[in-house]
mmCIF file of N, CA and C in Angstrom:
data_model
loop_
_atom_site.group_PDB
_atom_site.id
_atom_site.type_symbol
_atom_site.label_atom_id
_atom_site.label_comp_id
_atom_site.label_asym_id
_atom_site.label_seq_id
_atom_site.Cartn_x
_atom_site.Cartn_y
_atom_site.Cartn_z
ATOM 1 N N UNK I 26 107.196 107.375 106.740
ATOM 2 C CA UNK I 26 106.583 108.645 107.090
ATOM 3 C C UNK I 26 106.562 108.726 108.615
ATOM 4 N N UNK I 27 106.965 109.884 109.149
ATOM 5 C CA UNK I 27 107.003 109.965 110.610
ATOM 6 C C UNK I 27 105.600 110.122 111.199
ATOM 7 N N UNK I 28 105.485 109.815 112.476
ATOM 8 C CA UNK I 28 104.189 109.775 113.158
ATOM 9 C C UNK I 28 103.487 111.127 113.156
ATOM 10 N N UNK I 29 104.252 112.199 113.265
ATOM 11 C CA UNK I 29 103.669 113.547 113.277
ATOM 12 C C UNK I 29 102.957 113.834 111.950
ATOM 13 N N UNK I 30 103.612 113.472 110.856
ATOM 14 C CA UNK I 30 103.016 113.689 109.537
ATOM 15 C C UNK I 30 101.790 112.805 109.369
ATOM 16 N N UNK I 31 101.860 111.560 109.837
ATOM 17 C CA UNK I 31 100.720 110.647 109.734
ATOM 18 C C UNK I 31 99.506 111.177 110.488
ATOM 19 N N UNK I 32 99.744 111.673 111.699
ATOM 20 C CA UNK I 32 98.636 112.195 112.502
ATOM 21 C C UNK I 32 98.004 113.420 111.851
ATOM 22 N N UNK I 33 98.846 114.310 111.363
ATOM 23 C CA UNK I 33 98.325 115.510 110.711
ATOM 24 C C UNK I 33 97.613 115.148 109.406
ATOM 25 N N UNK I 34 98.160 114.204 108.673
ATOM 26 C CA UNK I 34 97.535 113.765 107.421
ATOM 27 C C UNK I 34 96.135 113.216 107.687
ATOM 28 N N UNK I 35 95.984 112.470 108.786
ATOM 29 C CA UNK I 35 94.676 111.925 109.139
ATOM 30 C C UNK I 35 93.681 113.046 109.437
ATOM 31 N N UNK I 36 94.149 114.069 110.137
ATOM 32 C CA UNK I 36 93.259 115.199 110.446
ATOM 33 C C UNK I 36 92.864 115.940 109.176
ATOM 34 N N UNK I 37 93.816 116.073 108.246
ATOM 35 C CA UNK I 37 93.513 116.751 106.987
ATOM 36 C C UNK I 37 92.504 115.973 106.156
ATOM 37 N N UNK I 38 92.554 114.645 106.221
ATOM 38 C CA UNK I 38 91.570 113.831 105.502
ATOM 39 C C UNK I 38 90.165 114.151 106.004
ATOM 40 N N UNK I 39 90.035 114.347 107.306
ATOM 41 C CA UNK I 39 88.733 114.677 107.884
ATOM 42 C C UNK I 39 88.256 116.055 107.412
ATOM 43 N N UNK I 40 89.204 116.964 107.196
ATOM 44 C CA UNK I 40 88.863 118.330 106.802
ATOM 45 C C UNK I 40 88.701 118.506 105.295
ATOM 46 N N UNK I 41 89.143 117.531 104.526
ATOM 47 C CA UNK I 41 89.150 117.652 103.067
ATOM 48 C C UNK I 41 87.820 118.137 102.475
ATOM 49 N N UNK I 42 86.672 117.617 102.929
ATOM 50 C CA UNK I 42 85.406 118.113 102.358
ATOM 51 C C UNK I 42 85.207 119.623 102.557
ATOM 52 N N UNK I 43 85.779 120.167 103.629
ATOM 53 C CA UNK I 43 85.629 121.606 103.886
ATOM 54 C C UNK I 43 86.367 122.458 102.856
ATOM 55 N N UNK I 44 87.356 121.889 102.205
ATOM 56 C CA UNK I 44 88.123 122.637 101.210
ATOM 57 C C UNK I 44 87.244 123.031 100.017
ATOM 58 N N UNK I 45 86.131 122.316 99.834
ATOM 59 C CA UNK I 45 85.230 122.606 98.718
ATOM 60 C C UNK I 45 84.214 123.700 99.047
ATOM 61 N N UNK I 46 84.093 124.013 100.334
ATOM 62 C CA UNK I 46 83.114 125.017 100.768
ATOM 63 C C UNK I 46 83.651 126.414 100.461
ATOM 64 N N UNK I 47 82.834 127.211 99.838
ATOM 65 C CA UNK I 47 83.217 128.582 99.502
ATOM 66 C C UNK I 47 82.456 129.565 100.380
ATOM 67 N N UNK I 48 83.146 130.624 100.762
ATOM 68 C CA UNK I 48 82.513 131.668 101.566
ATOM 69 C C UNK I 48 81.442 132.358 100.712
ATOM 70 N N UNK I 49 80.279 132.623 101.294
ATOM 71 C CA UNK I 49 79.259 133.373 100.549
ATOM 72 C C UNK I 49 79.824 134.723 100.110
ATOM 73 N N UNK I 50 79.379 135.220 98.987
ATOM 74 C CA UNK I 50 79.944 136.458 98.429
ATOM 75 C C UNK I 50 79.854 137.632 99.407
ATOM 76 N N UNK I 51 78.813 137.658 100.243
ATOM 77 C CA UNK I 51 78.682 138.755 101.212
ATOM 78 C C UNK I 51 79.165 138.347 102.597
ATOM 79 N N UNK I 52 79.770 137.150 102.707
ATOM 80 C CA UNK I 52 80.360 136.711 103.963
ATOM 81 C C UNK I 52 79.451 135.825 104.782
ATOM 82 N N UNK I 53 80.096 135.003 105.632
ATOM 83 C CA UNK I 53 79.366 134.096 106.501
ATOM 84 C C UNK I 53 78.571 134.837 107.569
ATOM 85 N N UNK I 54 79.139 135.903 108.107
ATOM 86 C CA UNK I 54 78.451 136.630 109.187
ATOM 87 C C UNK I 54 77.098 137.124 108.711
ATOM 88 N N UNK I 55 77.112 137.795 107.587
ATOM 89 C CA UNK I 55 75.858 138.338 107.061
ATOM 90 C C UNK I 55 74.888 137.218 106.679
ATOM 91 N N UNK I 56 75.422 136.149 106.060
ATOM 92 C CA UNK I 56 74.561 135.034 105.649
ATOM 93 C C UNK I 56 73.859 134.410 106.856
ATOM 94 N N UNK I 57 74.596 134.181 107.925
ATOM 95 C CA UNK I 57 73.999 133.578 109.114
ATOM 96 C C UNK I 57 73.038 134.558 109.784
ATOM 97 N N UNK I 58 73.480 135.815 109.902
ATOM 98 C CA UNK I 58 72.620 136.825 110.542
ATOM 99 C C UNK I 58 71.282 136.927 109.816
ATOM 100 N N UNK I 59 71.326 137.022 108.490
ATOM 101 C CA UNK I 59 70.087 137.159 107.712
ATOM 102 C C UNK I 59 69.231 135.895 107.807
ATOM 103 N N UNK I 60 69.860 134.739 107.801
ATOM 104 C CA UNK I 60 69.116 133.478 107.914
ATOM 105 C C UNK I 60 68.405 133.390 109.256
ATOM 106 N N UNK I 61 69.038 133.921 110.309
ATOM 107 C CA UNK I 61 68.419 133.951 111.633
ATOM 108 C C UNK I 61 67.322 135.011 111.730
ATOM 109 N N UNK I 62 67.242 135.890 110.734
ATOM 110 C CA UNK I 62 66.242 136.958 110.770
ATOM 111 C C UNK I 62 66.642 138.087 111.695
ATOM 112 N N UNK I 63 67.925 138.242 111.934
ATOM 113 C CA UNK I 63 68.442 139.252 112.852
ATOM 114 C C UNK I 63 68.822 140.512 112.067
ATOM 115 N N UNK I 64 68.407 141.670 112.558
ATOM 116 C CA UNK I 64 68.771 142.924 111.899
ATOM 117 C C UNK I 64 70.196 143.317 112.293
ATOM 118 N N UNK I 65 70.750 144.272 111.547
ATOM 119 C CA UNK I 65 72.092 144.745 111.886
ATOM 120 C C UNK I 65 72.081 145.416 113.257
ATOM 121 N N UNK I 66 70.994 146.122 113.587
ATOM 122 C CA UNK I 66 70.896 146.757 114.897
ATOM 123 C C UNK I 66 70.912 145.720 116.008
ATOM 124 N N UNK I 67 70.122 144.662 115.837
ATOM 125 C CA UNK I 67 70.049 143.606 116.851
ATOM 126 C C UNK I 67 71.400 142.910 117.033
ATOM 127 N N UNK I 68 72.035 142.627 115.928
ATOM 128 C CA UNK I 68 73.316 141.933 116.010
ATOM 129 C C UNK I 68 74.393 142.837 116.599
ATOM 130 N N UNK I 69 74.368 144.107 116.223
ATOM 131 C CA UNK I 69 75.339 145.058 116.777
ATOM 132 C C UNK I 69 75.193 145.119 118.302
ATOM 133 N N UNK I 70 73.969 145.132 118.773
ATOM 134 C CA UNK I 70 73.735 145.149 120.227
ATOM 135 C C UNK I 70 74.319 143.893 120.883
ATOM 136 N N UNK I 71 74.124 142.749 120.253
ATOM 137 C CA UNK I 71 74.654 141.488 120.807
ATOM 138 C C UNK I 71 76.181 141.519 120.889
ATOM 139 N N UNK I 72 76.788 142.208 119.912
ATOM 140 C CA UNK I 72 78.254 142.316 119.894
ATOM 141 C C UNK I 72 78.771 143.451 120.760
ATOM 142 N N UNK I 73 77.862 144.344 121.176
ATOM 143 C CA UNK I 73 78.278 145.492 121.976
ATOM 144 C C UNK I 73 78.992 146.560 121.154
ATOM 145 N N UNK I 74 78.570 146.690 119.890
ATOM 146 C CA UNK I 74 79.150 147.721 119.010
ATOM 147 C C UNK I 74 78.022 148.513 118.371
ATOM 148 N N UNK I 75 78.368 149.590 117.722
ATOM 149 C CA UNK I 75 77.382 150.420 117.020
ATOM 150 C C UNK I 75 77.043 149.788 115.666
ATOM 151 N N UNK I 76 75.854 150.084 115.168
ATOM 152 C CA UNK I 76 75.392 149.506 113.911
ATOM 153 C C UNK I 76 76.352 149.801 112.741
ATOM 154 N N UNK I 77 76.843 151.041 112.593
ATOM 155 C CA UNK I 77 77.773 151.292 111.486
ATOM 156 C C UNK I 77 79.050 150.426 111.584
ATOM 157 N N UNK I 78 79.473 150.156 112.810
ATOM 158 C CA UNK I 78 80.656 149.291 112.988
ATOM 159 C C UNK I 78 80.355 147.862 112.544
ATOM 160 N N UNK I 79 79.130 147.413 112.783
ATOM 161 C CA UNK I 79 78.745 146.075 112.343
ATOM 162 C C UNK I 79 78.732 146.004 110.821
ATOM 163 N N UNK I 80 78.194 147.030 110.191
ATOM 164 C CA UNK I 80 78.165 147.051 108.722
ATOM 165 C C UNK I 80 79.602 146.965 108.188
ATOM 166 N N UNK I 81 80.516 147.680 108.807
ATOM 167 C CA UNK I 81 81.929 147.633 108.404
ATOM 168 C C UNK I 81 82.526 146.249 108.665
ATOM 169 N N UNK I 82 82.132 145.630 109.770
ATOM 170 C CA UNK I 82 82.603 144.288 110.092
ATOM 171 C C UNK I 82 82.180 143.304 109.005
ATOM 172 N N UNK I 83 80.921 143.372 108.611
ATOM 173 C CA UNK I 83 80.432 142.475 107.564
ATOM 174 C C UNK I 83 81.129 142.754 106.230
ATOM 175 N N UNK I 84 81.358 144.007 105.934
ATOM 176 C CA UNK I 84 82.060 144.360 104.686
ATOM 177 C C UNK I 84 83.507 143.860 104.719
ATOM 178 N N UNK I 85 84.138 143.979 105.880
ATOM 179 C CA UNK I 85 85.535 143.547 105.972
ATOM 180 C C UNK I 85 85.639 142.028 105.820
ATOM 181 N N UNK I 86 84.662 141.290 106.326
ATOM 182 C CA UNK I 86 84.696 139.838 106.113
ATOM 183 C C UNK I 86 84.519 139.510 104.638
ATOM 184 N N UNK I 87 83.549 140.148 104.005
ATOM 185 C CA UNK I 87 83.298 139.886 102.587
ATOM 186 C C UNK I 87 84.530 140.205 101.734
ATOM 187 N N UNK I 88 85.291 141.218 102.149
ATOM 188 C CA UNK I 88 86.495 141.612 101.419
ATOM 189 C C UNK I 88 87.721 140.776 101.806
ATOM 190 N N UNK I 89 87.579 139.969 102.863
ATOM 191 C CA UNK I 89 88.699 139.148 103.315
ATOM 192 C C UNK I 89 89.685 139.882 104.195
ATOM 193 N N UNK I 90 89.229 140.975 104.819
ATOM 194 C CA UNK I 90 90.106 141.794 105.660
ATOM 195 C C UNK I 90 89.761 141.740 107.139
ATOM 196 N N UNK I 91 89.106 140.697 107.562
ATOM 197 C CA UNK I 91 88.650 140.610 108.951
ATOM 198 C C UNK I 91 89.670 139.822 109.782
ATOM 199 N N UNK I 92 89.714 140.106 111.070
ATOM 200 C CA UNK I 92 90.644 139.372 111.937
ATOM 201 C C UNK I 92 89.987 138.086 112.456
ATOM 202 N N UNK I 93 90.802 137.161 112.852
ATOM 203 C CA UNK I 93 90.305 135.918 113.429
ATOM 204 C C UNK I 93 89.527 136.222 114.707
ATOM 205 N N UNK I 94 90.046 137.136 115.505
ATOM 206 C CA UNK I 94 89.370 137.498 116.755
ATOM 207 C C UNK I 94 87.960 138.034 116.481
ATOM 208 N N UNK I 95 87.821 138.867 115.467
ATOM 209 C CA UNK I 95 86.497 139.401 115.118
ATOM 210 C C UNK I 95 85.563 138.297 114.640
ATOM 211 N N UNK I 96 86.085 137.375 113.872
ATOM 212 C CA UNK I 96 85.263 136.249 113.417
ATOM 213 C C UNK I 96 84.816 135.387 114.593
ATOM 214 N N UNK I 97 85.707 135.171 115.541
ATOM 215 C CA UNK I 97 85.349 134.383 116.733
ATOM 216 C C UNK I 97 84.227 135.061 117.512
ATOM 217 N N UNK I 98 84.352 136.360 117.725
ATOM 218 C CA UNK I 98 83.324 137.109 118.477
ATOM 219 C C UNK I 98 81.992 137.074 117.754
ATOM 220 N N UNK I 99 82.023 137.289 116.433
ATOM 221 C CA UNK I 99 80.784 137.302 115.648
ATOM 222 C C UNK I 99 80.133 135.922 115.664
ATOM 223 N N UNK I 100 80.928 134.884 115.503
ATOM 224 C CA UNK I 100 80.382 133.520 115.507
ATOM 225 C C UNK I 100 79.693 133.225 116.836
ATOM 226 N N UNK I 101 80.352 133.591 117.917
ATOM 227 C CA UNK I 101 79.775 133.345 119.241
ATOM 228 C C UNK I 101 78.449 134.086 119.398
ATOM 229 N N UNK I 102 78.418 135.332 118.954
ATOM 230 C CA UNK I 102 77.195 136.141 119.067
ATOM 231 C C UNK I 102 76.073 135.591 118.196
ATOM 232 N N UNK I 103 76.420 134.849 117.167
ATOM 233 C CA UNK I 103 75.420 134.252 116.282
ATOM 234 C C UNK I 103 75.071 132.825 116.698
ATOM 235 N N UNK I 104 75.656 132.366 117.799
ATOM 236 C CA UNK I 104 75.398 131.003 118.244
ATOM 237 C C UNK I 104 76.102 129.970 117.368
ATOM 238 N N UNK I 105 77.208 130.375 116.792
ATOM 239 C CA UNK I 105 77.976 129.492 115.917
ATOM 240 C C UNK I 105 79.332 129.186 116.536
ATOM 241 N N UNK I 106 79.973 128.220 115.977
ATOM 242 C CA UNK I 106 81.324 127.871 116.377
ATOM 243 C C UNK I 106 82.247 128.269 115.241
ATOM 244 N N UNK I 107 83.263 129.045 115.547
ATOM 245 C CA UNK I 107 84.230 129.468 114.529
ATOM 246 C C UNK I 107 85.260 128.359 114.348
ATOM 247 N N UNK I 108 85.484 127.965 113.110
ATOM 248 C CA UNK I 108 86.450 126.912 112.785
ATOM 249 C C UNK I 108 87.482 127.497 111.841
ATOM 250 N N UNK I 109 88.740 127.315 112.183
ATOM 251 C CA UNK I 109 89.847 127.853 111.383
ATOM 252 C C UNK I 109 90.751 126.691 111.011
ATOM 253 N N UNK I 110 91.043 126.538 109.749
ATOM 254 C CA UNK I 110 91.902 125.426 109.329
ATOM 255 C C UNK I 110 92.615 125.767 108.040
ATOM 256 N N UNK I 111 93.794 125.201 107.899
ATOM 257 C CA UNK I 111 94.501 125.207 106.630
ATOM 258 C C UNK I 111 94.364 123.799 106.083
ATOM 259 N N UNK I 112 93.841 123.661 104.879
ATOM 260 C CA UNK I 112 93.657 122.344 104.288
ATOM 261 C C UNK I 112 94.564 122.270 103.065
ATOM 262 N N UNK I 113 95.593 121.435 103.134
ATOM 263 C CA UNK I 113 96.525 121.339 102.010
ATOM 264 C C UNK I 113 95.828 120.922 100.715
ATOM 265 N N UNK I 114 96.280 121.490 99.606
ATOM 266 C CA UNK I 114 95.728 121.142 98.303
ATOM 267 C C UNK I 114 96.077 119.708 97.927
ATOM 268 N N UNK I 115 97.183 119.207 98.463
ATOM 269 C CA UNK I 115 97.606 117.825 98.240
ATOM 270 C C UNK I 115 98.263 117.345 99.526
ATOM 271 N N UNK I 116 98.453 116.039 99.677
ATOM 272 C CA UNK I 116 99.054 115.537 100.918
ATOM 273 C C UNK I 116 100.414 116.177 101.202
ATOM 274 N N UNK I 117 100.676 116.470 102.478
ATOM 275 C CA UNK I 117 101.947 117.085 102.859
ATOM 276 C C UNK I 117 103.138 116.225 102.469
ATOM 277 N N UNK I 118 102.965 114.912 102.509
ATOM 278 C CA UNK I 118 104.059 114.021 102.119
ATOM 279 C C UNK I 118 104.427 114.249 100.654
ATOM 280 N N UNK I 119 103.426 114.487 99.807
ATOM 281 C CA UNK I 119 103.702 114.773 98.391
ATOM 282 C C UNK I 119 104.473 116.080 98.262
ATOM 283 N N UNK I 120 104.077 117.090 99.023
ATOM 284 C CA UNK I 120 104.759 118.385 98.980
ATOM 285 C C UNK I 120 106.216 118.237 99.402
ATOM 286 N N UNK I 121 106.457 117.463 100.453
ATOM 287 C CA UNK I 121 107.820 117.253 100.943
ATOM 288 C C UNK I 121 108.652 116.501 99.911
ATOM 289 N N UNK I 122 108.083 115.448 99.350
ATOM 290 C CA UNK I 122 108.812 114.654 98.360
ATOM 291 C C UNK I 122 109.089 115.457 97.086
ATOM 292 N N UNK I 123 108.127 116.248 96.648
ATOM 293 C CA UNK I 123 108.336 117.083 95.460
ATOM 294 C C UNK I 123 109.432 118.114 95.701
ATOM 295 N N UNK I 124 109.450 118.680 96.895
ATOM 296 C CA UNK I 124 110.489 119.655 97.231
ATOM 297 C C UNK I 124 111.864 118.992 97.252
ATOM 298 N N UNK I 125 111.955 117.795 97.832
ATOM 299 C CA UNK I 125 113.227 117.076 97.865
ATOM 300 C C UNK I 125 113.702 116.771 96.447
ATOM 301 N N UNK I 126 112.794 116.352 95.587
ATOM 302 C CA UNK I 126 113.149 116.057 94.199
ATOM 303 C C UNK I 126 113.606 117.318 93.470
ATOM 304 N N UNK I 127 112.915 118.421 93.709
ATOM 305 C CA UNK I 127 113.291 119.702 93.095
ATOM 306 C C UNK I 127 114.707 120.103 93.505
ATOM 307 N N UNK I 128 115.011 120.015 94.795
ATOM 308 C CA UNK I 128 116.345 120.376 95.271
ATOM 309 C C UNK I 128 117.407 119.408 94.759
ATOM 310 N N UNK I 129 117.083 118.123 94.759
ATOM 311 C CA UNK I 129 118.037 117.125 94.269
ATOM 312 C C UNK I 129 118.379 117.406 92.809
ATOM 313 N N UNK I 130 117.386 117.672 92.003
ATOM 314 C CA UNK I 130 117.635 117.954 90.578
ATOM 315 C C UNK I 130 118.476 119.221 90.407
ATOM 316 N N UNK I 131 118.187 120.227 91.226
ATOM 317 C CA UNK I 131 118.955 121.475 91.150
ATOM 318 C C UNK I 131 120.427 121.222 91.506
ATOM 319 N N UNK I 132 120.643 120.469 92.589
ATOM 320 C CA UNK I 132 122.016 120.180 93.028
ATOM 321 C C UNK I 132 122.753 119.332 92.005
ATOM 322 N N UNK I 133 122.074 118.322 91.466
ATOM 323 C CA UNK I 133 122.716 117.454 90.484
ATOM 324 C C UNK I 133 123.011 118.199 89.184
ATOM 325 N N UNK I 134 122.144 119.121 88.810
ATOM 326 C CA UNK I 134 122.384 119.915 87.599
ATOM 327 C C UNK I 134 123.638 120.764 87.773
ATOM 328 N N UNK I 135 123.835 121.306 88.965
ATOM 329 C CA UNK I 135 125.032 122.115 89.229
ATOM 330 C C UNK I 135 126.289 121.243 89.138
ATOM 331 N N UNK I 136 126.205 120.025 89.665
ATOM 332 C CA UNK I 136 127.348 119.108 89.610
ATOM 333 C C UNK I 136 127.645 118.722 88.168
ATOM 334 N N UNK I 137 126.603 118.440 87.404
ATOM 335 C CA UNK I 137 126.788 118.072 86.002
ATOM 336 C C UNK I 137 127.433 119.210 85.220
ATOM 337 N N UNK I 138 127.036 120.426 85.491
ATOM 338 C CA UNK I 138 127.618 121.576 84.801
ATOM 339 C C UNK I 138 129.104 121.681 85.123
ATOM 340 N N UNK I 139 129.451 121.487 86.382
ATOM 341 C CA UNK I 139 130.863 121.533 86.787
ATOM 342 C C UNK I 139 131.644 120.433 86.073
ATOM 343 N N UNK I 140 131.047 119.238 85.998
ATOM 344 C CA UNK I 140 131.716 118.125 85.326
ATOM 345 C C UNK I 140 131.932 118.427 83.844
ATOM 346 N N UNK I 141 130.940 119.038 83.203
ATOM 347 C CA UNK I 141 131.088 119.408 81.789
ATOM 348 C C UNK I 141 132.231 120.406 81.614
ATOM 349 N N UNK I 142 132.273 121.395 82.512
ATOM 350 C CA UNK I 142 133.324 122.411 82.419
ATOM 351 C C UNK I 142 134.707 121.801 82.612
ATOM 352 N N UNK I 143 134.769 120.756 83.403
ATOM 353 C CA UNK I 143 136.044 120.087 83.649
ATOM 354 C C UNK I 143 136.281 118.960 82.646
ATOM 355 N N UNK I 144 135.426 118.890 81.619
ATOM 356 C CA UNK I 144 135.528 117.903 80.551
ATOM 357 C C UNK I 144 135.525 116.478 81.100
ATOM 358 N N UNK I 145 134.643 116.248 82.088
ATOM 359 C CA UNK I 145 134.492 114.910 82.648
ATOM 360 C C UNK I 145 133.209 114.302 82.109
ATOM 361 N N UNK I 146 133.168 112.994 82.119
ATOM 362 C CA UNK I 146 132.018 112.285 81.577
ATOM 363 C C UNK I 146 130.777 112.539 82.416
ATOM 364 N N UNK I 147 129.679 112.819 81.734
ATOM 365 C CA UNK I 147 128.391 112.996 82.404
ATOM 366 C C UNK I 147 127.758 111.622 82.556
ATOM 367 N N UNK I 148 127.131 111.354 83.685
ATOM 368 C CA UNK I 148 126.510 110.054 83.965
ATOM 369 C C UNK I 148 125.459 109.691 82.925
ATOM 370 N N UNK I 149 125.208 108.403 82.827
ATOM 371 C CA UNK I 149 124.120 107.916 81.978
ATOM 372 C C UNK I 149 122.794 108.313 82.626
ATOM 373 N N UNK I 150 121.710 108.177 81.879
ATOM 374 C CA UNK I 150 120.379 108.502 82.431
ATOM 375 C C UNK I 150 120.068 107.617 83.636
ATOM 376 N N UNK I 151 120.459 106.347 83.563
ATOM 377 C CA UNK I 151 120.222 105.435 84.684
ATOM 378 C C UNK I 151 121.020 105.892 85.900
ATOM 379 N N UNK I 152 122.264 106.274 85.677
ATOM 380 C CA UNK I 152 123.102 106.759 86.771
ATOM 381 C C UNK I 152 122.570 108.044 87.364
ATOM 382 N N UNK I 153 122.041 108.913 86.511
ATOM 383 C CA UNK I 153 121.460 110.170 86.989
ATOM 384 C C UNK I 153 120.249 109.890 87.877
ATOM 385 N N UNK I 154 119.390 108.963 87.436
ATOM 386 C CA UNK I 154 118.188 108.642 88.210
ATOM 387 C C UNK I 154 118.567 108.043 89.569
ATOM 388 N N UNK I 155 119.591 107.198 89.588
ATOM 389 C CA UNK I 155 120.032 106.588 90.842
ATOM 390 C C UNK I 155 120.604 107.653 91.782
ATOM 391 N N UNK I 156 121.413 108.559 91.231
ATOM 392 C CA UNK I 156 121.984 109.641 92.042
ATOM 393 C C UNK I 156 120.863 110.529 92.581
ATOM 394 N N UNK I 157 119.871 110.794 91.737
ATOM 395 C CA UNK I 157 118.712 111.602 92.139
ATOM 396 C C UNK I 157 117.963 110.905 93.276
ATOM 397 N N UNK I 158 117.717 109.608 93.138
ATOM 398 C CA UNK I 158 117.001 108.840 94.154
ATOM 399 C C UNK I 158 117.747 108.870 95.496
ATOM 400 N N UNK I 159 119.073 108.679 95.445
ATOM 401 C CA UNK I 159 119.869 108.690 96.683
ATOM 402 C C UNK I 159 119.855 110.073 97.337
ATOM 403 N N UNK I 160 119.972 111.116 96.531
ATOM 404 C CA UNK I 160 119.983 112.473 97.084
ATOM 405 C C UNK I 160 118.620 112.828 97.676
ATOM 406 N N UNK I 161 117.544 112.421 97.021
ATOM 407 C CA UNK I 161 116.197 112.647 97.564
ATOM 408 C C UNK I 161 116.065 111.952 98.911
ATOM 409 N N UNK I 162 116.503 110.706 98.991
ATOM 410 C CA UNK I 162 116.424 109.957 100.258
ATOM 411 C C UNK I 162 117.223 110.663 101.350
ATOM 412 N N UNK I 163 118.388 111.170 100.999
ATOM 413 C CA UNK I 163 119.215 111.893 101.978
ATOM 414 C C UNK I 163 118.520 113.172 102.445
ATOM 415 N N UNK I 164 117.939 113.906 101.513
ATOM 416 C CA UNK I 164 117.235 115.142 101.872
ATOM 417 C C UNK I 164 116.017 114.865 102.748
ATOM 418 N N UNK I 165 115.328 113.768 102.487
ATOM 419 C CA UNK I 165 114.131 113.435 103.259
ATOM 420 C C UNK I 165 114.449 113.029 104.692
ATOM 421 N N UNK I 166 115.689 112.647 104.963
ATOM 422 C CA UNK I 166 116.067 112.302 106.338
ATOM 423 C C UNK I 166 116.072 113.535 107.235
ATOM 424 N N UNK I 167 116.270 114.704 106.642
ATOM 425 C CA UNK I 167 116.250 115.964 107.408
ATOM 426 C C UNK I 167 115.387 116.986 106.652
ATOM 427 N N UNK I 168 114.062 116.811 106.719
ATOM 428 C CA UNK I 168 113.167 117.654 105.920
ATOM 429 C C UNK I 168 113.224 119.152 106.232
ATOM 430 N N UNK I 169 113.658 119.535 107.423
ATOM 431 C CA UNK I 169 113.726 120.970 107.734
ATOM 432 C C UNK I 169 114.690 121.680 106.787
ATOM 433 N N UNK I 170 115.698 120.965 106.315
ATOM 434 C CA UNK I 170 116.680 121.568 105.415
ATOM 435 C C UNK I 170 116.111 121.807 104.014
ATOM 436 N N UNK I 171 114.983 121.218 103.719
ATOM 437 C CA UNK I 171 114.371 121.384 102.384
ATOM 438 C C UNK I 171 113.954 122.827 102.139
ATOM 439 N N UNK I 172 113.752 123.563 103.189
ATOM 440 C CA UNK I 172 113.163 124.896 103.049
ATOM 441 C C UNK I 172 114.182 126.005 103.269
ATOM 442 N N UNK I 173 115.493 125.662 103.331
ATOM 443 C CA UNK I 173 116.531 126.667 103.509
ATOM 444 C C UNK I 173 116.730 127.523 102.267
ATOM 445 N N UNK I 174 116.525 126.924 101.105
ATOM 446 C CA UNK I 174 116.725 127.626 99.840
ATOM 447 C C UNK I 174 115.370 128.046 99.267
ATOM 448 N N UNK I 175 115.381 129.126 98.494
ATOM 449 C CA UNK I 175 114.111 129.559 97.869
ATOM 450 C C UNK I 175 113.645 128.592 96.803
#
């Protein structure tokens, strides 16, 4: 595994517990604002916007239509730190290896079909697995190529 993947994997391990955290149904902005005992008028003033705009801001977060910039501004005004992260559902190395295996199987299936059409012998299961293993290893040497095909 290359060093870049190892470093990122380590950071993702630290973030893994955050993947279980769910946004409150009415959004983090409103949840924090209400917990602080701040009214929409007070918070709107802190943000330098009108109260109706704040209500729309909170609604847009709850609906998932808010911008990162707006979340950053709101967090700062609430005395919070905005954290943005993508946390993989499984290790990136697994995703890369699964993709390589998927492509290898697709390529080998095409070769086998051609061999059948040409009335040539199809490899044994052991031979197929070995060819699959070698092709996966070859694909993993240049992982950027894994994503060229849909």
